[in-house]
Amino acid sequence: MAAIQEISARIGRVTGYGIAGNLRRHYPRWLSRSVVALLLMANLINLGADLGAMGAALKLLIGGPALLYVVLFGTLSAWLQIFIRYARYVSFLKYLCLALFSYVICAFMVKVPWEDVGWAIVWPSFSSDSAYLMAVTAVLGTTISPYLFFWQAGQEVEDEKERTGAKPLIRAPEQAPGEFARIRIDTYLGMAISNIIALFIVITTAATLHAHGITDIQTSAQAAEALRGLAGPFTFALFAAGIIGTGMLTLPVLAGSAAYALGETLLWHVGLARLLAHARAFYATIAIGMALGVALNFSPIDPIRALYWSAVLNGVVAVPVMVMMMLLTMRPAIMGRFTLPRLLQGWAGWRPLPWRRPWLPWSGRGANDCGYRPNR
């Protein structure tokens, strides 16, 4: 997961284009458009499910109509993305990440058999049952998600445009060592925290809901409500607040990655750093995507089942997208001197890890830092 996100960031920072832009430039049109269409479908379902979860969670906390809250959350998120300056909005999202730690607190508020948890992490159980394998695919699809690839590369392009003197590395190779070091720290730290948070969500729900036979959850609000009786009102409130905080963090990623993908495919002006007048189609995609996500909550579709199957879809779509990304990053015609180091290829599961100097996470080609090879 961390390696693929670093590779996504490298693509954006080196070429100055996002994933969709590079797919459009270097792959057949039908292939790039098919990938983007699948991404849009999965993102729309995720938007609807997240908005529904946030509305239901706020209803549990303060009462009132959940669907009204869905509309308000969708409107607020779209307004922030369209009308707030990119740099300020990003800082807001970073502080919002603190909401994720509510799930860690929840795990220590309930009775957890930590010895059993530790053993299960080291030696998990496996099954060849089709439902089990489908669930594993869904887990992969909700962690190694294509929309995260597009968002990561897009944010590097945004960052390069916002900073004075920053240029795509293929045009300014002297900036490479510092940029690759920043990307690596940011990516690996972020992925480590996200996986820790996910682990604590699993532990909390397993020790409360599953341990009491509650295994058929139709909504995240139902999960939060069940926690009220099993783990007390404080844990319930933390869990519900976490749903709202994480939703506000996720909505711009889902809507934004869809807009980046569609805009780069259709040659629009894209970017949250652009003024509304200079990227109308890009911002319209964000607004329409959010509106469709809201509308999904007024349909009879089961949001949790839809979310589950969109995760399965993401797990399937991620495979060809990763293959195309790996092939792209190993072509000097695209990446110049910054083709992917062998060790990073290994971390991504592309080829066996090299035995030489394995303790250097940036090396593998006998170069200096991060695959940057100056002319000798």
Short mmCIF file of C-alpha atoms in Angstrom, two decimals:
data_model
loop_
_atom_site.label_atom_id
_atom_site.label_comp_id
_atom_site.label_asym_id
_atom_site.label_seq_id
_atom_site.Cartn_x
_atom_site.Cartn_y
_atom_site.Cartn_z
CA MET A 1 0.00 0.00 0.00
CA ALA A 2 2.73 2.46 0.97
CA ALA A 3 4.88 1.58 -2.04
CA ILE A 4 2.03 2.07 -4.50
CA GLN A 5 1.17 5.44 -2.97
CA GLU A 6 4.80 6.52 -3.21
CA ILE A 7 4.87 5.44 -6.86
CA SER A 8 1.68 7.45 -7.49
CA ALA A 9 3.30 10.52 -5.94
CA ARG A 10 6.45 10.01 -8.03
CA ILE A 11 4.40 9.93 -11.23
CA GLY A 12 2.79 13.27 -10.45
CA ARG A 13 5.95 14.98 -9.20
CA VAL A 14 8.23 13.76 -12.00
CA THR A 15 5.94 14.24 -15.01
CA GLY A 16 3.73 17.12 -13.88
CA TYR A 17 0.64 15.07 -14.83
CA GLY A 18 -1.69 12.92 -12.76
CA ILE A 19 -2.42 9.22 -13.31
CA ALA A 20 -5.24 9.84 -15.80
CA GLY A 21 -3.17 12.37 -17.73
CA ASN A 22 -0.33 9.87 -18.12
CA LEU A 23 -2.70 7.06 -19.06
CA ARG A 24 -4.23 9.28 -21.73
CA ARG A 25 -0.82 10.25 -23.12
CA HIS A 26 0.77 6.80 -23.16
CA TYR A 27 -2.01 4.20 -23.42
CA PRO A 28 -4.88 3.56 -25.90
CA ARG A 29 -7.86 5.83 -25.42
CA TRP A 30 -10.31 2.98 -24.81
CA LEU A 31 -8.14 1.63 -21.99
CA SER A 32 -7.70 4.89 -20.13
CA ARG A 33 -11.39 5.77 -20.48
CA SER A 34 -12.50 2.33 -19.27
CA VAL A 35 -10.38 2.67 -16.14
CA VAL A 36 -11.72 6.18 -15.46
CA ALA A 37 -15.33 5.02 -15.98
CA LEU A 38 -14.89 2.24 -13.39
CA LEU A 39 -13.26 4.72 -11.01
CA LEU A 40 -16.19 7.15 -11.36
CA MET A 41 -18.70 4.38 -10.66
CA ALA A 42 -16.92 3.20 -7.51
CA ASN A 43 -16.37 6.77 -6.26
CA LEU A 44 -20.03 7.65 -6.70
CA ILE A 45 -21.14 4.68 -4.60
CA ASN A 46 -18.56 5.55 -1.94
CA LEU A 47 -19.74 9.17 -1.87
CA GLY A 48 -23.34 8.12 -1.34
CA ALA A 49 -22.48 5.62 1.39
CA ASP A 50 -20.19 8.04 3.25
CA LEU A 51 -22.75 10.85 3.13
CA GLY A 52 -25.46 8.48 4.38
CA ALA A 53 -23.24 7.31 7.23
CA MET A 54 -22.46 10.88 8.27
CA GLY A 55 -26.11 11.92 8.21
CA ALA A 56 -27.17 8.90 10.27
CA ALA A 57 -24.35 9.45 12.78
CA LEU A 58 -25.30 13.08 13.35
CA LYS A 59 -28.93 12.05 13.80
CA LEU A 60 -27.86 9.63 16.54
CA LEU A 61 -25.90 12.38 18.29
CA ILE A 62 -28.37 15.28 18.15
CA GLY A 63 -31.57 13.90 16.60
CA GLY A 64 -33.36 15.35 13.59
CA PRO A 65 -33.76 14.26 9.95
CA ALA A 66 -30.80 12.23 8.63
CA LEU A 67 -31.50 13.06 4.98
CA LEU A 68 -31.35 16.79 5.70
CA TYR A 69 -27.93 16.26 7.27
CA VAL A 70 -26.84 14.32 4.16
CA VAL A 71 -27.74 17.33 2.00
CA LEU A 72 -25.96 19.73 4.35
CA PHE A 73 -22.77 17.64 4.50
CA GLY A 74 -22.69 17.26 0.72
CA THR A 75 -23.24 20.99 0.19
CA LEU A 76 -20.61 21.96 2.77
CA SER A 77 -17.95 19.64 1.34
CA ALA A 78 -18.55 20.81 -2.24
CA TRP A 79 -18.51 24.47 -1.16
CA LEU A 80 -15.19 24.05 0.68
CA GLN A 81 -13.54 22.40 -2.33
CA ILE A 82 -14.81 24.94 -4.83
CA PHE A 83 -14.55 28.25 -2.97
CA ILE A 84 -11.77 27.84 -0.37
CA ARG A 85 -8.16 28.34 -1.46
CA TYR A 86 -6.35 25.05 -1.93
CA ALA A 87 -3.50 25.66 0.58
CA ARG A 88 -5.93 26.63 3.34
CA TYR A 89 -8.25 23.72 2.58
CA VAL A 90 -5.39 21.20 2.73
CA SER A 91 -4.35 22.47 6.17
CA PHE A 92 -7.96 22.04 7.32
CA LEU A 93 -7.95 18.43 6.11
CA LYS A 94 -4.69 17.70 7.94
CA TYR A 95 -6.16 18.85 11.25
CA LEU A 96 -9.29 16.84 10.53
CA CYS A 97 -7.13 13.70 10.52
CA LEU A 98 -7.12 13.95 14.33
CA ALA A 99 -10.73 12.71 14.21
CA LEU A 100 -9.39 9.30 13.21
CA PHE A 101 -7.87 8.78 16.64
CA SER A 102 -11.36 8.55 18.12
CA TYR A 103 -11.35 4.95 16.88
CA VAL A 104 -8.13 4.23 18.80
CA ILE A 105 -9.68 5.60 21.99
CA CYS A 106 -12.76 3.42 21.42
CA ALA A 107 -10.66 0.25 21.42
CA PHE A 108 -9.39 1.02 24.93
CA MET A 109 -12.88 1.82 26.20
CA VAL A 110 -14.16 -1.71 25.59
CA LYS A 111 -13.10 -5.10 26.86
CA VAL A 112 -10.57 -6.53 24.40
CA PRO A 113 -8.71 -9.86 24.76
CA TRP A 114 -5.39 -8.35 23.69
CA GLU A 115 -3.50 -11.64 23.90
CA ASP A 116 -5.89 -13.22 21.39
CA VAL A 117 -5.68 -10.12 19.19
CA GLY A 118 -1.87 -10.22 19.18
CA TRP A 119 -1.80 -13.89 18.26
CA ALA A 120 -4.39 -13.40 15.49
CA ILE A 121 -2.29 -10.59 13.98
CA VAL A 122 0.83 -12.76 13.93
CA TRP A 123 -0.97 -15.94 12.82
CA PRO A 124 -4.30 -15.09 11.16
CA SER A 125 -6.76 -17.75 10.06
CA PHE A 126 -7.41 -18.35 6.37
CA SER A 127 -10.24 -19.93 4.43
CA SER A 128 -10.94 -20.94 0.83
CA ASP A 129 -14.62 -20.09 1.26
CA SER A 130 -15.89 -17.81 -1.53
CA ALA A 131 -17.40 -15.29 0.92
CA TYR A 132 -14.05 -15.09 2.75
CA LEU A 133 -12.12 -14.51 -0.49
CA MET A 134 -14.64 -11.87 -1.56
CA ALA A 135 -14.20 -10.10 1.77
CA VAL A 136 -10.41 -10.15 1.36
CA THR A 137 -10.83 -8.57 -2.09
CA ALA A 138 -13.06 -5.90 -0.54
CA VAL A 139 -10.46 -5.19 2.17
CA LEU A 140 -7.78 -4.77 -0.49
CA GLY A 141 -10.15 -2.57 -2.50
CA THR A 142 -10.77 -0.26 0.44
CA THR A 143 -7.05 0.13 1.27
CA ILE A 144 -5.24 -0.15 -2.08
CA SER A 145 -7.93 1.91 -3.80
CA PRO A 146 -7.54 3.37 -7.31
CA TYR A 147 -9.04 6.71 -6.23
CA LEU A 148 -6.15 7.08 -3.78
CA PHE A 149 -3.65 6.64 -6.63
CA PHE A 150 -5.32 9.40 -8.64
CA TRP A 151 -5.62 11.70 -5.61
CA GLN A 152 -1.98 11.21 -4.54
CA ALA A 153 -0.59 12.00 -8.00
CA GLY A 154 -2.99 14.92 -8.39
CA GLN A 155 -1.92 16.43 -5.08
CA GLU A 156 1.72 16.33 -6.13
CA VAL A 157 0.83 18.23 -9.29
CA GLU A 158 -1.15 20.74 -7.18
CA ASP A 159 1.75 21.13 -4.75
CA GLU A 160 4.20 21.76 -7.57
CA LYS A 161 1.94 24.49 -9.01
CA GLU A 162 1.47 26.16 -5.62
CA ARG A 163 5.14 26.41 -4.65
CA THR A 164 7.31 29.12 -6.14
CA GLY A 165 10.18 27.68 -8.17
CA ALA A 166 8.85 24.11 -8.14
CA LYS A 167 8.79 22.33 -11.51
CA PRO A 168 8.20 18.76 -12.70
CA LEU A 169 11.35 16.84 -11.85
CA ILE A 170 11.85 15.77 -15.43
CA ARG A 171 12.48 19.48 -16.11
CA ALA A 172 14.21 20.31 -12.79
CA PRO A 173 16.18 17.18 -11.76
CA GLU A 174 18.19 19.09 -9.16
CA GLN A 175 15.06 19.24 -6.97
CA ALA A 176 14.74 15.44 -6.89
CA PRO A 177 16.60 14.41 -3.68
CA GLY A 178 14.63 16.73 -1.40
CA GLU A 179 11.31 16.06 -3.12
CA PHE A 180 11.65 12.28 -3.02
CA ALA A 181 12.65 12.40 0.66
CA ARG A 182 9.57 14.48 1.44
CA ILE A 183 7.31 12.15 -0.54
CA ARG A 184 8.70 9.09 1.24
CA ILE A 185 8.27 10.49 4.76
CA ASP A 186 4.78 11.82 4.03
CA THR A 187 3.62 8.61 2.33
CA TYR A 188 5.00 6.01 4.72
CA LEU A 189 3.96 7.93 7.83
CA GLY A 190 0.46 8.50 6.44
CA MET A 191 0.00 4.88 5.38
CA ALA A 192 1.26 3.61 8.74
CA ILE A 193 -1.25 5.76 10.62
CA SER A 194 -4.12 4.79 8.32
CA ASN A 195 -3.44 1.08 8.81
CA ILE A 196 -3.19 1.47 12.58
CA ILE A 197 -6.55 3.26 12.59
CA ALA A 198 -8.10 0.52 10.43
CA LEU A 199 -6.75 -2.13 12.81
CA PHE A 200 -8.34 -0.43 15.81
CA ILE A 201 -11.69 -0.17 13.99
CA VAL A 202 -11.54 -3.93 13.37
CA ILE A 203 -10.58 -4.64 16.98
CA THR A 204 -13.36 -2.43 18.41
CA THR A 205 -16.13 -3.91 16.27
CA ALA A 206 -14.88 -7.48 16.73
CA ALA A 207 -14.69 -7.16 20.52
CA THR A 208 -18.16 -5.62 20.79
CA LEU A 209 -20.50 -6.34 17.89
CA HIS A 210 -19.13 -9.65 16.63
CA ALA A 211 -18.48 -10.97 20.14
CA HIS A 212 -22.19 -10.43 20.92
CA GLY A 213 -23.44 -12.05 17.72
CA ILE A 214 -24.19 -8.79 15.87
CA THR A 215 -22.84 -9.63 12.42
CA ASP A 216 -25.50 -8.34 10.01
CA ILE A 217 -24.88 -4.58 9.97
CA GLN A 218 -26.93 -2.61 7.43
CA THR A 219 -25.66 0.89 8.29
CA SER A 220 -22.74 2.40 10.15
CA ALA A 221 -25.29 4.15 12.37
CA GLN A 222 -26.59 0.72 13.36
CA ALA A 223 -23.06 -0.21 14.38
CA ALA A 224 -22.73 2.97 16.45
CA GLU A 225 -26.13 2.44 18.06
CA ALA A 226 -25.21 -1.13 18.99
CA LEU A 227 -22.04 0.17 20.63
CA ARG A 228 -24.15 2.39 22.90
CA GLY A 229 -25.66 -0.64 24.63
CA LEU A 230 -22.49 -2.73 24.61
CA ALA A 231 -19.75 -0.25 25.38
CA GLY A 232 -21.48 2.75 26.92
CA PRO A 233 -22.55 6.21 25.73
CA PHE A 234 -19.05 7.71 25.61
CA THR A 235 -17.69 5.04 23.26
CA PHE A 236 -20.83 5.36 21.14
CA ALA A 237 -20.41 9.15 20.89
CA LEU A 238 -16.72 8.82 19.97
CA PHE A 239 -17.50 6.26 17.27
CA ALA A 240 -20.30 8.39 15.81
CA ALA A 241 -18.13 11.53 15.85
CA GLY A 242 -15.38 9.53 14.14
CA ILE A 243 -17.80 8.65 11.33
CA ILE A 244 -18.51 12.35 10.73
CA GLY A 245 -14.84 13.40 10.95
CA THR A 246 -13.61 10.66 8.64
CA GLY A 247 -16.43 11.40 6.22
CA MET A 248 -15.42 15.06 5.92
CA LEU A 249 -11.88 13.82 5.26
CA THR A 250 -12.96 11.26 2.65
CA LEU A 251 -15.52 13.25 0.63
CA PRO A 252 -13.01 15.63 -1.01
CA VAL A 253 -10.69 12.72 -1.86
CA LEU A 254 -13.50 10.82 -3.58
CA ALA A 255 -14.97 13.81 -5.43
CA GLY A 256 -11.59 15.36 -6.18
CA SER A 257 -9.97 12.19 -7.53
CA ALA A 258 -12.98 11.65 -9.82
CA ALA A 259 -12.69 15.21 -11.12
CA TYR A 260 -8.93 14.87 -11.68
CA ALA A 261 -9.39 11.59 -13.55
CA LEU A 262 -12.22 12.80 -15.77
CA GLY A 263 -10.65 16.21 -16.39
CA GLU A 264 -7.23 14.88 -17.39
CA THR A 265 -8.87 12.29 -19.64
CA LEU A 266 -10.95 14.93 -21.43
CA LEU A 267 -8.16 17.55 -21.50
CA TRP A 268 -9.84 20.02 -19.13
CA HIS A 269 -8.08 22.53 -16.94
CA VAL A 270 -7.93 20.73 -13.59
CA GLY A 271 -6.78 21.51 -10.07
CA LEU A 272 -8.09 22.74 -6.75
CA ALA A 273 -5.50 25.51 -6.89
CA ARG A 274 -7.17 26.98 -9.99
CA LEU A 275 -9.79 29.70 -9.81
CA LEU A 276 -13.37 28.66 -10.49
CA ALA A 277 -13.46 30.72 -13.70
CA HIS A 278 -10.41 28.85 -15.06
CA ALA A 279 -11.61 25.30 -14.31
CA ARG A 280 -15.41 25.34 -14.52
CA ALA A 281 -15.77 21.78 -15.83
CA PHE A 282 -13.44 20.43 -13.13
CA TYR A 283 -15.38 22.07 -10.30
CA ALA A 284 -18.69 21.17 -11.93
CA THR A 285 -17.64 17.52 -11.79
CA ILE A 286 -17.04 17.84 -8.04
CA ALA A 287 -20.45 19.47 -7.53
CA ILE A 288 -22.30 16.96 -9.72
CA GLY A 289 -20.54 14.01 -8.09
CA MET A 290 -21.52 15.28 -4.65
CA ALA A 291 -25.12 15.85 -5.79
CA LEU A 292 -25.33 12.30 -7.16
CA GLY A 293 -23.93 10.96 -3.90
CA VAL A 294 -26.64 12.83 -2.01
CA ALA A 295 -29.31 11.55 -4.43
CA LEU A 296 -28.16 7.98 -3.84
CA ASN A 297 -29.39 8.29 -0.26
CA PHE A 298 -32.92 9.01 -1.49
CA SER A 299 -32.97 5.71 -3.42
CA PRO A 300 -33.84 2.25 -2.02
CA ILE A 301 -30.23 1.05 -2.45
CA ASP A 302 -28.72 -0.50 0.69
CA PRO A 303 -25.74 1.82 1.44
CA ILE A 304 -23.62 -0.76 3.29
CA ARG A 305 -24.11 -3.43 0.62
CA ALA A 306 -23.34 -0.84 -2.07
CA LEU A 307 -20.20 0.20 -0.18
CA TYR A 308 -19.11 -3.44 0.12
CA TRP A 309 -19.50 -4.13 -3.59
CA SER A 310 -17.78 -0.88 -4.54
CA ALA A 311 -14.83 -2.04 -2.40
CA VAL A 312 -14.84 -5.35 -4.29
CA LEU A 313 -14.92 -3.39 -7.57
CA ASN A 314 -11.99 -1.25 -6.38
CA GLY A 315 -10.05 -4.39 -5.49
CA VAL A 316 -10.50 -5.70 -9.04
CA VAL A 317 -9.86 -2.37 -10.81
CA ALA A 318 -6.70 -1.72 -8.76
CA VAL A 319 -4.86 -4.62 -10.41
CA PRO A 320 -4.77 -3.35 -14.04
CA VAL A 321 -4.23 0.22 -12.83
CA MET A 322 -1.17 -0.85 -10.80
CA VAL A 323 0.20 -2.84 -13.74
CA MET A 324 -0.11 0.19 -16.03
CA MET A 325 1.49 2.43 -13.39
CA MET A 326 4.44 0.07 -12.95
CA LEU A 327 5.04 -0.18 -16.69
CA LEU A 328 4.76 3.59 -16.99
CA THR A 329 7.28 4.33 -14.21
CA MET A 330 9.91 2.05 -15.74
CA ARG A 331 9.96 3.83 -19.12
CA PRO A 332 12.78 6.38 -19.47
CA ALA A 333 10.83 8.09 -22.26
CA ILE A 334 8.23 9.07 -19.63
CA MET A 335 10.17 9.30 -16.36
CA GLY A 336 13.54 10.38 -17.75
CA ARG A 337 16.32 9.50 -15.32
CA PHE A 338 13.77 8.89 -12.56
CA THR A 339 12.60 5.42 -13.56
CA LEU A 340 11.52 3.35 -10.59
CA PRO A 341 14.35 2.02 -8.37
CA ARG A 342 14.52 -1.77 -8.19
CA LEU A 343 13.89 -1.89 -4.44
CA LEU A 344 10.69 0.13 -4.77
CA GLN A 345 9.61 -2.22 -7.53
CA GLY A 346 10.11 -5.03 -5.04
CA TRP A 347 8.12 -3.29 -2.29
CA ALA A 348 5.27 -2.99 -4.78
CA GLY A 349 5.46 -6.73 -5.48
CA TRP A 350 6.62 -6.24 -9.04
CA ARG A 351 9.87 -8.22 -8.88
CA PRO A 352 12.06 -9.98 -6.26
CA LEU A 353 13.79 -7.63 -3.87
CA PRO A 354 17.48 -7.04 -4.65
CA TRP A 355 19.93 -8.40 -2.11
CA ARG A 356 22.38 -5.53 -2.42
CA ARG A 357 22.03 -2.83 0.23
CA PRO A 358 18.44 -3.75 1.25
CA TRP A 359 18.64 -1.40 4.22
CA LEU A 360 18.49 1.65 1.92
CA PRO A 361 14.78 2.19 1.09
CA TRP A 362 15.63 4.52 -1.77
CA SER A 363 18.40 2.60 -3.48
CA GLY A 364 18.70 -0.43 -5.72
CA ARG A 365 20.31 0.94 -8.86
CA GLY A 366 23.64 2.01 -7.44
CA ALA A 367 22.47 5.62 -7.53
CA ASN A 368 22.60 8.25 -4.87
CA ASP A 369 19.20 9.27 -3.44
CA CYS A 370 15.79 8.01 -4.52
CA GLY A 371 16.70 6.75 -7.97
CA TYR A 372 18.19 10.12 -8.96
CA ARG A 373 21.12 9.37 -11.26
CA PRO A 374 23.10 12.45 -12.32
CA ASN A 375 25.11 12.30 -15.53
CA ARG A 376 28.58 10.92 -14.91
#
